[in-house]
PDB file of C-alpha atoms in Angstrom:
ATOM      1  CA  MET A  12      19.507  33.561   6.790  1.00 92.00           C
ATOM      2  CA  ILE A  13      19.070  29.826   7.328  1.00 94.00           C
ATOM      3  CA  ASP A  14      17.221  27.616   4.835  1.00 95.00           C
ATOM      4  CA  TRP A  15      16.462  24.361   6.630  1.00 95.00           C
ATOM      5  CA  GLY A  16      15.577  22.475   3.442  1.00 94.00           C
ATOM      6  CA  ASP A  17      12.006  21.648   4.458  1.00 91.00           C
ATOM      7  CA  GLY A  18      10.240  23.929   2.005  1.00 91.00           C
ATOM      8  CA  ARG A  19       9.309  26.551   4.570  1.00 93.00           C
ATOM      9  CA  ALA A  20      10.536  30.140   4.536  1.00 94.00           C
ATOM     10  CA  ALA A  21      14.139  30.712   5.521  1.00 94.00           C
ATOM     11  CA  GLN A  22      14.788  31.651   9.112  1.00 93.00           C
ATOM     12  CA  THR A  23      16.325  34.996   9.992  1.00 92.00           C
ATOM     13  CA  ALA A  24      18.504  34.903  13.081  1.00 87.00           C
ATOM     14  CA  GLU A  25      20.355  37.941  14.398  1.00 85.00           C
ATOM     15  CA  LEU A  26      23.313  36.761  16.419  1.00 79.00           C
ATOM     16  CA  GLY A  27      25.248  38.991  18.729  1.00 74.00           C
ATOM     17  CA  GLY A  28      27.011  39.192  22.016  1.00 67.00           C
ATOM     18  CA  SER A  29      30.320  39.910  23.613  1.00 63.00           C
ATOM     19  CA  LYS A  30      33.591  39.864  21.781  1.00 64.00           C
ATOM     20  CA  ASP A  31      34.309  36.457  23.332  1.00 66.00           C
ATOM     21  CA  ALA A  32      31.152  34.838  21.884  1.00 62.00           C
ATOM     22  CA  LYS A  33      32.012  31.820  19.759  1.00 70.00           C
ATOM     23  CA  VAL A  34      28.802  29.777  19.377  1.00 78.00           C
ATOM     24  CA  TRP A  35      25.137  30.645  18.977  1.00 80.00           C
ATOM     25  CA  LYS A  36      22.368  28.041  19.052  1.00 83.00           C
ATOM     26  CA  VAL A  37      19.611  27.987  16.439  1.00 87.00           C
ATOM     27  CA  GLY A  38      17.116  25.225  15.831  1.00 88.00           C
ATOM     28  CA  ARG A  39      14.228  23.949  13.729  1.00 89.00           C
ATOM     29  CA  ASN A  40      11.387  21.524  14.399  1.00 90.00           C
ATOM     30  CA  TYR A  41      10.889  19.344  11.345  1.00 87.00           C
ATOM     31  CA  PRO A  42       7.426  18.017  10.437  1.00 80.00           C
ATOM     32  CA  GLY A  43       6.461  14.711  12.004  1.00 73.00           C
ATOM     33  CA  GLY A  44       5.277  11.555  10.327  1.00 76.00           C
ATOM     34  CA  VAL A  45       6.863   9.022   8.041  1.00 79.00           C
ATOM     35  CA  ALA A  46       6.752  11.407   5.088  1.00 75.00           C
ATOM     36  CA  ALA A  47       9.342  13.608   6.842  1.00 81.00           C
ATOM     37  CA  ARG A  48      11.920  10.802   6.920  1.00 83.00           C
ATOM     38  CA  GLN A  49      14.142  12.074   4.148  1.00 84.00           C
ATOM     39  CA  ALA A  50      17.295  14.064   3.459  1.00 86.00           C
ATOM     40  CA  TYR A  51      17.387  17.809   4.142  1.00 92.00           C
ATOM     41  CA  ARG A  52      20.036  20.210   2.838  1.00 94.00           C
ATOM     42  CA  ILE A  53      20.659  23.103   5.185  1.00 95.00           C
ATOM     43  CA  THR A  54      22.259  26.289   3.878  1.00 95.00           C
ATOM     44  CA  ALA A  55      23.193  29.433   5.765  1.00 92.00           C
ATOM     45  CA  LYS A  56      24.066  32.806   4.275  1.00 91.00           C
ATOM     46  CA  ALA A  57      25.628  35.133   6.781  1.00 86.00           C
ATOM     47  CA  SER A  58      26.666  38.768   6.833  1.00 85.00           C
ATOM     48  CA  VAL A  59      28.067  41.137   9.449  1.00 82.00           C
ATOM     49  CA  LEU A  60      25.571  43.852  10.317  1.00 81.00           C
ATOM     50  CA  GLN A  61      27.571  45.611  13.019  1.00 80.00           C
ATOM     51  CA  ASP A  62      31.184  45.625  14.094  1.00 78.00           C
ATOM     52  CA  LYS A  63      31.080  48.189  16.858  1.00 77.00           C
ATOM     53  CA  ASP A  64      34.310  46.897  18.412  1.00 74.00           C
ATOM     54  CA  LYS A  65      35.998  47.243  15.025  1.00 77.00           C
ATOM     55  CA  ARG A  66      37.381  43.734  15.130  1.00 74.00           C
ATOM     56  CA  GLY A  67      37.243  43.293  11.385  1.00 75.00           C
ATOM     57  CA  CYS A  68      34.642  40.515  11.693  1.00 73.00           C
ATOM     58  CA  SER A  69      34.016  38.234   8.787  1.00 72.00           C
ATOM     59  CA  ILE A  70      31.748  35.214   8.473  1.00 74.00           C
ATOM     60  CA  GLU A  71      31.316  32.654   5.720  1.00 79.00           C
ATOM     61  CA  SER A  72      28.207  31.035   4.330  1.00 84.00           C
ATOM     62  CA  ALA A  73      27.919  27.290   4.836  1.00 88.00           C
ATOM     63  CA  ALA A  74      25.941  24.201   3.877  1.00 92.00           C
ATOM     64  CA  THR A  75      25.373  20.828   5.472  1.00 92.00           C
ATOM     65  CA  ALA A  76      22.771  18.082   5.334  1.00 89.00           C
ATOM     66  CA  LEU A  77      20.912  15.762   7.649  1.00 88.00           C
ATOM     67  CA  THR A  78      18.659  12.774   7.145  1.00 85.00           C
ATOM     68  CA  LEU A  79      15.708  11.950   9.377  1.00 85.00           C
ATOM     69  CA  MET A  80      15.679   8.147   9.550  1.00 88.00           C
ATOM     70  CA  CYS A  81      12.728   5.783   9.941  1.00 90.00           C
ATOM     71  CA  THR A  82      12.532   3.583  12.992  1.00 90.00           C
ATOM     72  CA  PRO A  83      12.811  -0.202  12.497  1.00 91.00           C
ATOM     73  CA  GLN A  84       9.118  -0.482  13.401  1.00 93.00           C
ATOM     74  CA  GLN A  85       8.153   1.939  10.623  1.00 94.00           C
ATOM     75  CA  LEU A  86      10.134   0.268   7.856  1.00 96.00           C
ATOM     76  CA  SER A  87       8.166  -1.795   5.341  1.00 97.00           C
ATOM     77  CA  GLY A  88       8.406  -5.561   5.465  1.00 97.00           C
ATOM     78  CA  PRO A  89       6.400  -8.694   6.332  1.00 95.00           C
ATOM     79  CA  ALA A  90       5.748  -7.543   9.915  1.00 95.00           C
ATOM     80  CA  TRP A  91       3.079  -5.155   8.595  1.00 96.00           C
ATOM     81  CA  ASN A  92       0.941  -8.143   7.610  1.00 93.00           C
ATOM     82  CA  THR A  93       0.002  -8.817  11.242  1.00 90.00           C
ATOM     83  CA  ARG A  94      -0.593  -5.169  12.173  1.00 90.00           C
ATOM     84  CA  PHE A  95      -3.557  -4.820   9.833  1.00 86.00           C
ATOM     85  CA  PRO A  96      -4.721  -8.431   9.408  1.00 71.00           C
ATOM     86  CA  GLY A  97      -8.056  -7.895   7.651  1.00 71.00           C
ATOM     87  CA  GLY A  98      -7.299 -10.689   5.175  1.00 70.00           C
ATOM     88  CA  GLN A  99     -10.134 -12.998   6.161  1.00 74.00           C
ATOM     89  CA  SER A 100     -11.246 -15.558   3.619  1.00 81.00           C
ATOM     90  CA  ALA A 101     -14.518 -16.783   5.140  1.00 89.00           C
ATOM     91  CA  VAL A 102     -17.629 -16.406   2.986  1.00 94.00           C
ATOM     92  CA  GLU A 103     -19.594 -15.662   6.166  1.00 93.00           C
ATOM     93  CA  LEU A 104     -17.881 -12.281   6.454  1.00 92.00           C
ATOM     94  CA  LEU A 105     -19.392 -10.928   3.233  1.00 95.00           C
ATOM     95  CA  ASN A 106     -22.258  -8.461   3.578  1.00 95.00           C
ATOM     96  CA  ASP A 107     -25.873  -9.557   3.831  1.00 96.00           C
ATOM     97  CA  SER A 108     -26.621  -8.734   0.198  1.00 97.00           C
ATOM     98  CA  PHE A 109     -23.676 -10.422  -1.505  1.00 97.00           C
ATOM     99  CA  ARG A 110     -23.118 -13.387   0.832  1.00 97.00           C
ATOM    100  CA  PRO A 111     -26.257 -15.410  -0.138  1.00 97.00           C
ATOM    101  CA  ARG A 112     -25.353 -15.128  -3.823  1.00 97.00           C
ATOM    102  CA  VAL A 113     -21.839 -16.401  -3.211  1.00 97.00           C
ATOM    103  CA  GLU A 114     -23.067 -19.235  -1.000  1.00 97.00           C
ATOM    104  CA  LYS A 115     -25.430 -20.468  -3.713  1.00 97.00           C
ATOM    105  CA  PHE A 116     -22.769 -20.213  -6.428  1.00 98.00           C
ATOM    106  CA  VAL A 117     -20.175 -22.010  -4.281  1.00 97.00           C
ATOM    107  CA  ALA A 118     -22.714 -24.742  -3.483  1.00 97.00           C
ATOM    108  CA  ALA A 119     -23.439 -25.192  -7.189  1.00 98.00           C
ATOM    109  CA  MET A 120     -19.738 -25.483  -8.006  1.00 98.00           C
ATOM    110  CA  THR A 121     -19.096 -27.912  -5.150  1.00 97.00           C
ATOM    111  CA  ASN A 122     -22.025 -30.107  -6.212  1.00 97.00           C
ATOM    112  CA  ALA A 123     -20.557 -30.140  -9.726  1.00 97.00           C
ATOM    113  CA  GLY A 124     -17.238 -31.476  -8.442  1.00 96.00           C
ATOM    114  CA  ILE A 125     -15.436 -28.156  -8.735  1.00 97.00           C
ATOM    115  CA  THR A 126     -12.872 -27.374  -6.049  1.00 97.00           C
ATOM    116  CA  VAL A 127     -13.396 -23.950  -4.492  1.00 97.00           C
ATOM    117  CA  ARG A 128     -10.932 -22.358  -2.075  1.00 94.00           C
ATOM    118  CA  PRO A 129     -11.800 -18.837  -0.859  1.00 93.00           C
ATOM    119  CA  THR A 130      -8.599 -16.837  -0.278  1.00 88.00           C
ATOM    120  CA  SER A 131      -9.835 -13.344   0.608  1.00 88.00           C
ATOM    121  CA  SER A 132     -13.227 -11.875   1.417  1.00 92.00           C
ATOM    122  CA  LEU A 133     -13.494  -8.925   3.808  1.00 90.00           C
ATOM    123  CA  ARG A 134     -10.399  -6.714   3.710  1.00 89.00           C
ATOM    124  CA  SER A 135      -9.557  -3.586   5.690  1.00 90.00           C
ATOM    125  CA  PRO A 136      -8.734  -0.446   3.654  1.00 92.00           C
ATOM    126  CA  GLN A 137      -5.369  -0.275   5.421  1.00 94.00           C
ATOM    127  CA  ARG A 138      -4.543  -3.738   4.138  1.00 93.00           C
ATOM    128  CA  SER A 139      -5.617  -2.659   0.650  1.00 93.00           C
ATOM    129  CA  TYR A 140      -3.140   0.225   0.902  1.00 96.00           C
ATOM    130  CA  LEU A 141      -0.319  -2.122   1.926  1.00 96.00           C
ATOM    131  CA  MET A 142      -1.175  -4.554  -0.875  1.00 95.00           C
ATOM    132  CA  HIS A 143      -1.443  -1.833  -3.519  1.00 96.00           C
ATOM    133  CA  PHE A 144       1.881  -0.124  -2.885  1.00 97.00           C
ATOM    134  CA  SER A 145       3.922  -3.208  -2.001  1.00 97.00           C
ATOM    135  CA  TYR A 146       2.803  -4.583  -5.393  1.00 96.00           C
ATOM    136  CA  ARG A 147       3.721  -1.395  -7.255  1.00 97.00           C
ATOM    137  CA  ILE A 148       7.127  -1.112  -5.591  1.00 97.00           C
ATOM    138  CA  ALA A 149       7.879  -4.804  -6.135  1.00 96.00           C
ATOM    139  CA  LYS A 150       6.953  -4.483  -9.825  1.00 95.00           C
ATOM    140  CA  GLY A 151       9.013  -1.314 -10.325  1.00 95.00           C
ATOM    141  CA  GLN A 152       5.920   0.810 -11.004  1.00 96.00           C
ATOM    142  CA  ILE A 153       6.678   3.439  -8.371  1.00 96.00           C
ATOM    143  CA  SER A 154       9.709   4.611  -6.440  1.00 95.00           C
ATOM    144  CA  PRO A 155       9.543   3.878  -2.690  1.00 94.00           C
ATOM    145  CA  ALA A 156      10.210   7.577  -2.051  1.00 89.00           C
ATOM    146  CA  GLU A 157       7.115   8.582  -4.066  1.00 92.00           C
ATOM    147  CA  VAL A 158       4.544   6.471  -2.213  1.00 93.00           C
ATOM    148  CA  PRO A 159       1.926   8.785  -0.677  1.00 91.00           C
ATOM    149  CA  ALA A 160       0.955   8.486   2.968  1.00 90.00           C
ATOM    150  CA  TYR A 161      -2.251   6.642   3.807  1.00 91.00           C
ATOM    151  CA  VAL A 162      -5.256   8.977   3.916  1.00 87.00           C
ATOM    152  CA  PRO A 163      -7.526   7.858   6.769  1.00 88.00           C
ATOM    153  CA  VAL A 164     -11.288   8.171   6.628  1.00 82.00           C
ATOM    154  CA  GLY A 165     -12.678   9.610   9.838  1.00 83.00           C
ATOM    155  CA  SER A 166     -10.890   8.311  12.924  1.00 87.00           C
ATOM    156  CA  GLU A 167      -9.623   5.048  11.427  1.00 88.00           C
ATOM    157  CA  PRO A 168      -5.986   4.172  12.231  1.00 90.00           C
ATOM    158  CA  ALA A 169      -3.384   4.775   9.537  1.00 90.00           C
ATOM    159  CA  PRO A 170      -0.480   2.463   8.704  1.00 92.00           C
ATOM    160  CA  LYS A 171       2.506   4.797   9.138  1.00 90.00           C
ATOM    161  CA  VAL A 172       4.787   2.652   7.030  1.00 94.00           C
ATOM    162  CA  CYS A 173       8.131   3.844   5.711  1.00 94.00           C
ATOM    163  CA  TRP A 174       8.685   2.393   2.235  1.00 96.00           C
ATOM    164  CA  GLN A 175      12.092   3.989   1.630  1.00 94.00           C
ATOM    165  CA  HIS A 176      14.905   2.011   3.281  1.00 95.00           C
ATOM    166  CA  ARG A 177      18.314   3.595   3.808  1.00 92.00           C
ATOM    167  CA  THR A 178      21.832   2.534   4.646  1.00 91.00           C
ATOM    168  CA  LYS A 179      23.338   3.335   8.044  1.00 86.00           C
ATOM    169  CA  THR A 180      24.833   6.479   6.544  1.00 83.00           C
ATOM    170  CA  GLY A 181      21.442   7.710   5.322  1.00 84.00           C
ATOM    171  CA  LYS A 182      21.783   6.888   1.621  1.00 88.00           C
ATOM    172  CA  THR A 183      18.712   5.508  -0.122  1.00 90.00           C
ATOM    173  CA  ASP A 184      18.799   1.724  -0.480  1.00 94.00           C
ATOM    174  CA  THR A 185      16.510   0.867  -3.381  1.00 95.00           C
ATOM    175  CA  GLN A 186      17.452  -2.807  -3.340  1.00 96.00           C
ATOM    176  CA  ALA A 187      16.451  -3.181   0.303  1.00 97.00           C
ATOM    177  CA  SER A 188      13.253  -1.186  -0.293  1.00 97.00           C
ATOM    178  CA  VAL A 189      12.149  -3.434  -3.171  1.00 97.00           C
ATOM    179  CA  ALA A 190      13.112  -6.611  -1.296  1.00 97.00           C
ATOM    180  CA  ALA A 191      11.035  -5.532   1.726  1.00 97.00           C
ATOM    181  CA  ALA A 192       8.057  -4.740  -0.527  1.00 97.00           C
ATOM    182  CA  ARG A 193       8.284  -8.187  -2.125  1.00 96.00           C
ATOM    183  CA  GLN A 194       8.419  -9.847   1.280  1.00 96.00           C
ATOM    184  CA  LEU A 195       5.383  -7.889   2.427  1.00 96.00           C
ATOM    185  CA  LEU A 196       3.531  -8.729  -0.784  1.00 94.00           C
ATOM    186  CA  GLY A 197       4.083 -12.432  -0.128  1.00 93.00           C
ATOM    187  CA  ALA A 198       3.064 -12.136   3.525  1.00 92.00           C
ATOM    188  CA  LEU A 199      -0.163 -10.387   2.482  1.00 92.00           C
ATOM    189  CA  GLY A 200      -1.041 -13.395   0.320  1.00 87.00           C
ATOM    190  CA  VAL A 201      -1.281 -11.522  -2.979  1.00 88.00           C
ATOM    191  CA  ASP A 202      -1.679 -13.846  -5.967  1.00 83.00           C
ATOM    192  CA  SER A 203       1.707 -14.145  -7.697  1.00 77.00           C
ATOM    193  CA  ALA A 204      -0.030 -14.168 -11.093  1.00 81.00           C
ATOM    194  CA  LEU A 205      -1.930 -10.933 -10.444  1.00 86.00           C
ATOM    195  CA  ALA A 206      -1.380  -8.622 -13.419  1.00 89.00           C
ATOM    196  CA  THR A 207      -2.720  -5.422 -11.858  1.00 90.00           C
ATOM    197  CA  PRO A 208      -2.162  -3.737  -8.490  1.00 93.00           C
ATOM    198  CA  PRO A 209      -4.779  -4.550  -5.828  1.00 91.00           C
ATOM    199  CA  ALA A 210      -7.168  -1.612  -5.636  1.00 90.00           C
ATOM    200  CA  LEU A 211      -6.621   1.035  -2.963  1.00 90.00           C
ATOM    201  CA  ARG A 212     -10.327   1.034  -2.174  1.00 89.00           C
ATOM    202  CA  SER A 213     -12.172  -2.006  -3.405  1.00 88.00           C
ATOM    203  CA  ARG A 214     -15.333  -4.069  -3.097  1.00 93.00           C
ATOM    204  CA  HIS A 215     -13.402  -6.174  -0.572  1.00 93.00           C
ATOM    205  CA  ASN A 216     -13.560  -3.273   1.900  1.00 91.00           C
ATOM    206  CA  THR A 217     -17.362  -3.421   1.984  1.00 93.00           C
ATOM    207  CA  GLY A 218     -17.800  -7.193   1.818  1.00 93.00           C
ATOM    208  CA  ASP A 219     -18.888  -7.050  -1.833  1.00 96.00           C
ATOM    209  CA  ALA A 220     -16.032  -9.155  -3.244  1.00 95.00           C
ATOM    210  CA  ILE A 221     -14.295 -12.458  -2.709  1.00 95.00           C
ATOM    211  CA  ASP A 222     -11.186 -14.051  -4.177  1.00 93.00           C
ATOM    212  CA  MET A 223     -11.652 -17.744  -4.876  1.00 94.00           C
ATOM    213  CA  ALA A 224      -9.212 -20.269  -6.333  1.00 93.00           C
ATOM    214  CA  VAL A 225     -11.376 -22.483  -8.550  1.00 96.00           C
ATOM    215  CA  SER A 226     -10.321 -25.642 -10.394  1.00 96.00           C
ATOM    216  CA  TRP A 227     -11.481 -29.028 -11.609  1.00 96.00           C
ATOM    217  CA  SER A 228     -10.127 -32.076 -13.369  1.00 92.00           C
ATOM    218  CA  GLY A 229     -11.632 -34.295 -16.013  1.00 87.00           C
ATOM    219  CA  PRO A 230     -12.879 -33.454 -19.483  1.00 91.00           C
ATOM    220  CA  SER A 231     -16.082 -31.725 -18.371  1.00 93.00           C
ATOM    221  CA  VAL A 232     -18.298 -30.614 -15.496  1.00 96.00           C
ATOM    222  CA  LYS A 233     -22.040 -30.034 -15.292  1.00 97.00           C
ATOM    223  CA  ILE A 234     -23.239 -27.202 -13.081  1.00 97.00           C
ATOM    224  CA  LYS A 235     -26.631 -25.670 -12.407  1.00 97.00           C
ATOM    225  CA  ASN A 236     -27.148 -21.949 -12.906  1.00 97.00           C
ATOM    226  CA  ALA A 237     -29.417 -19.757 -10.776  1.00 97.00           C
ATOM    227  CA  GLU A 238     -32.451 -20.773 -12.884  1.00 96.00           C
ATOM    228  CA  GLY A 239     -31.779 -24.435 -12.117  1.00 96.00           C
ATOM    229  CA  LYS A 240     -30.677 -25.244 -15.659  1.00 97.00           C
ATOM    230  CA  SER A 241     -27.715 -27.554 -16.140  1.00 96.00           C
ATOM    231  CA  VAL A 242     -24.751 -26.081 -17.963  1.00 97.00           C
ATOM    232  CA  ARG A 243     -22.096 -28.452 -19.265  1.00 97.00           C
ATOM    233  CA  ILE A 244     -18.581 -27.051 -19.473  1.00 97.00           C
ATOM    234  CA  THR A 245     -16.276 -28.943 -21.813  1.00 96.00           C
ATOM    235  CA  SER A 246     -13.824 -26.209 -22.743  1.00 93.00           C
ATOM    236  CA  GLY A 247     -10.885 -24.806 -20.840  1.00 92.00           C
ATOM    237  CA  PRO A 248      -9.386 -23.297 -18.915  1.00 95.00           C
ATOM    238  CA  GLN A 249     -10.370 -25.404 -15.916  1.00 96.00           C
ATOM    239  CA  ASP A 250     -10.432 -22.527 -13.463  1.00 95.00           C
ATOM    240  CA  GLY A 251     -12.338 -19.360 -12.574  1.00 95.00           C
ATOM    241  CA  THR A 252     -11.456 -17.658 -15.849  1.00 96.00           C
ATOM    242  CA  ASN A 253     -13.572 -20.117 -17.862  1.00 96.00           C
ATOM    243  CA  ALA A 254     -16.130 -18.070 -19.829  1.00 96.00           C
ATOM    244  CA  ARG A 255     -19.003 -20.515 -19.309  1.00 97.00           C
ATOM    245  CA  LEU A 256     -18.341 -20.733 -15.576  1.00 98.00           C
ATOM    246  CA  MET A 257     -18.255 -16.940 -15.368  1.00 97.00           C
ATOM    247  CA  ALA A 258     -21.654 -16.847 -17.091  1.00 97.00           C
ATOM    248  CA  VAL A 259     -23.022 -19.245 -14.491  1.00 98.00           C
ATOM    249  CA  GLY A 260     -21.601 -17.069 -11.715  1.00 97.00           C
ATOM    250  CA  ALA A 261     -23.234 -13.996 -13.244  1.00 98.00           C
ATOM    251  CA  SER A 262     -26.613 -15.750 -13.112  1.00 98.00           C
ATOM    252  CA  TYR A 263     -26.202 -15.859  -9.324  1.00 98.00           C
ATOM    253  CA  GLY A 264     -25.106 -12.207  -9.218  1.00 97.00           C
ATOM    254  CA  VAL A 265     -21.468 -13.115  -8.680  1.00 98.00           C
ATOM    255  CA  HIS A 266     -19.431 -11.444 -11.414  1.00 98.00           C
ATOM    256  CA  HIS A 267     -15.835 -12.193 -12.344  1.00 97.00           C
ATOM    257  CA  PHE A 268     -13.346  -9.391 -12.842  1.00 94.00           C
ATOM    258  CA  SER A 269     -12.780  -8.443 -16.480  1.00 91.00           C
ATOM    259  CA  PRO A 270     -10.470  -9.020 -18.241  1.00 92.00           C
ATOM    260  CA  ALA A 271     -10.369 -12.342 -16.433  1.00 92.00           C
ATOM    261  CA  ALA A 272      -6.678 -13.085 -16.973  1.00 89.00           C
ATOM    262  CA  VAL A 273      -5.670  -9.898 -15.141  1.00 90.00           C
ATOM    263  CA  ASP A 274      -7.161 -11.050 -11.813  1.00 90.00           C
ATOM    264  CA  ARG A 275      -8.067 -14.707 -12.144  1.00 91.00           C
ATOM    265  CA  ASN A 276      -9.596 -15.198  -8.670  1.00 93.00           C
ATOM    266  CA  HIS A 277     -11.608 -12.013  -8.132  1.00 94.00           C
ATOM    267  CA  TRP A 278     -15.432 -12.170  -8.008  1.00 97.00           C
ATOM    268  CA  SER A 279     -17.679  -9.363  -6.851  1.00 96.00           C
ATOM    269  CA  SER A 280     -21.188  -7.932  -6.876  1.00 96.00           C
ATOM    270  CA  ASP A 281     -20.491  -5.953 -10.058  1.00 94.00           C
ATOM    271  CA  GLY A 282     -17.240  -7.337 -11.512  1.00 92.00           C
ATOM    272  CA  ARG A 283     -15.049  -4.596 -10.031  1.00 90.00           C
TER     273      ARG A 283
END
């Protein structure tokens, strides 16, 4: 009885042959995919069923282990940034409903002397997955071994990334796993001040959100809202988390994420 350590039923193998037989071959096909790249403990319990030659046969149970390793191409790290780019920042890539609102709001801010730098608009769901879990691993919120595989929608390609790094002998290497996640997080351009993981599925995936770095200098700015009324902003902070600026954005149908300090650059069609 051989338990291959993969959660499936144990295999029964009846081994026999001549009195000179020394070795019998048995085998198992392990499941494919990155999720299968882990350690497996194999145990065998053996017993003699027949000893027709009366040789006094005896056989001992045994245990061993193997580890299916990830390939270098599967391992997490900054290289995944270029495989699923989808990190465009252009306002033009937003959908036809949200784009005109953003364009008007950006024009109003620019005319008021506010500096606006879009950093992310349309984003592929695969990139959202990479951002979400590289953030959580880097922040110690999830073990690399516990990250679920990407669930594709329809026929879309899946990033078959291996988050758990190992040493050459197969032992888990948490330090290397976290370091690779941090490197990937930086390559993906995630805001270092972000206080929440990027969403797995977000308004960015449908062109309904944009991240914008907003700032100004001087004691005040005067900006027009969607009704054409001038709004003077004299209080801080001098960035996108300013309450009066957020109110102006809302008048255009561009809503800031709430609470603002958690994601300081995120604006969307509904604030999510």
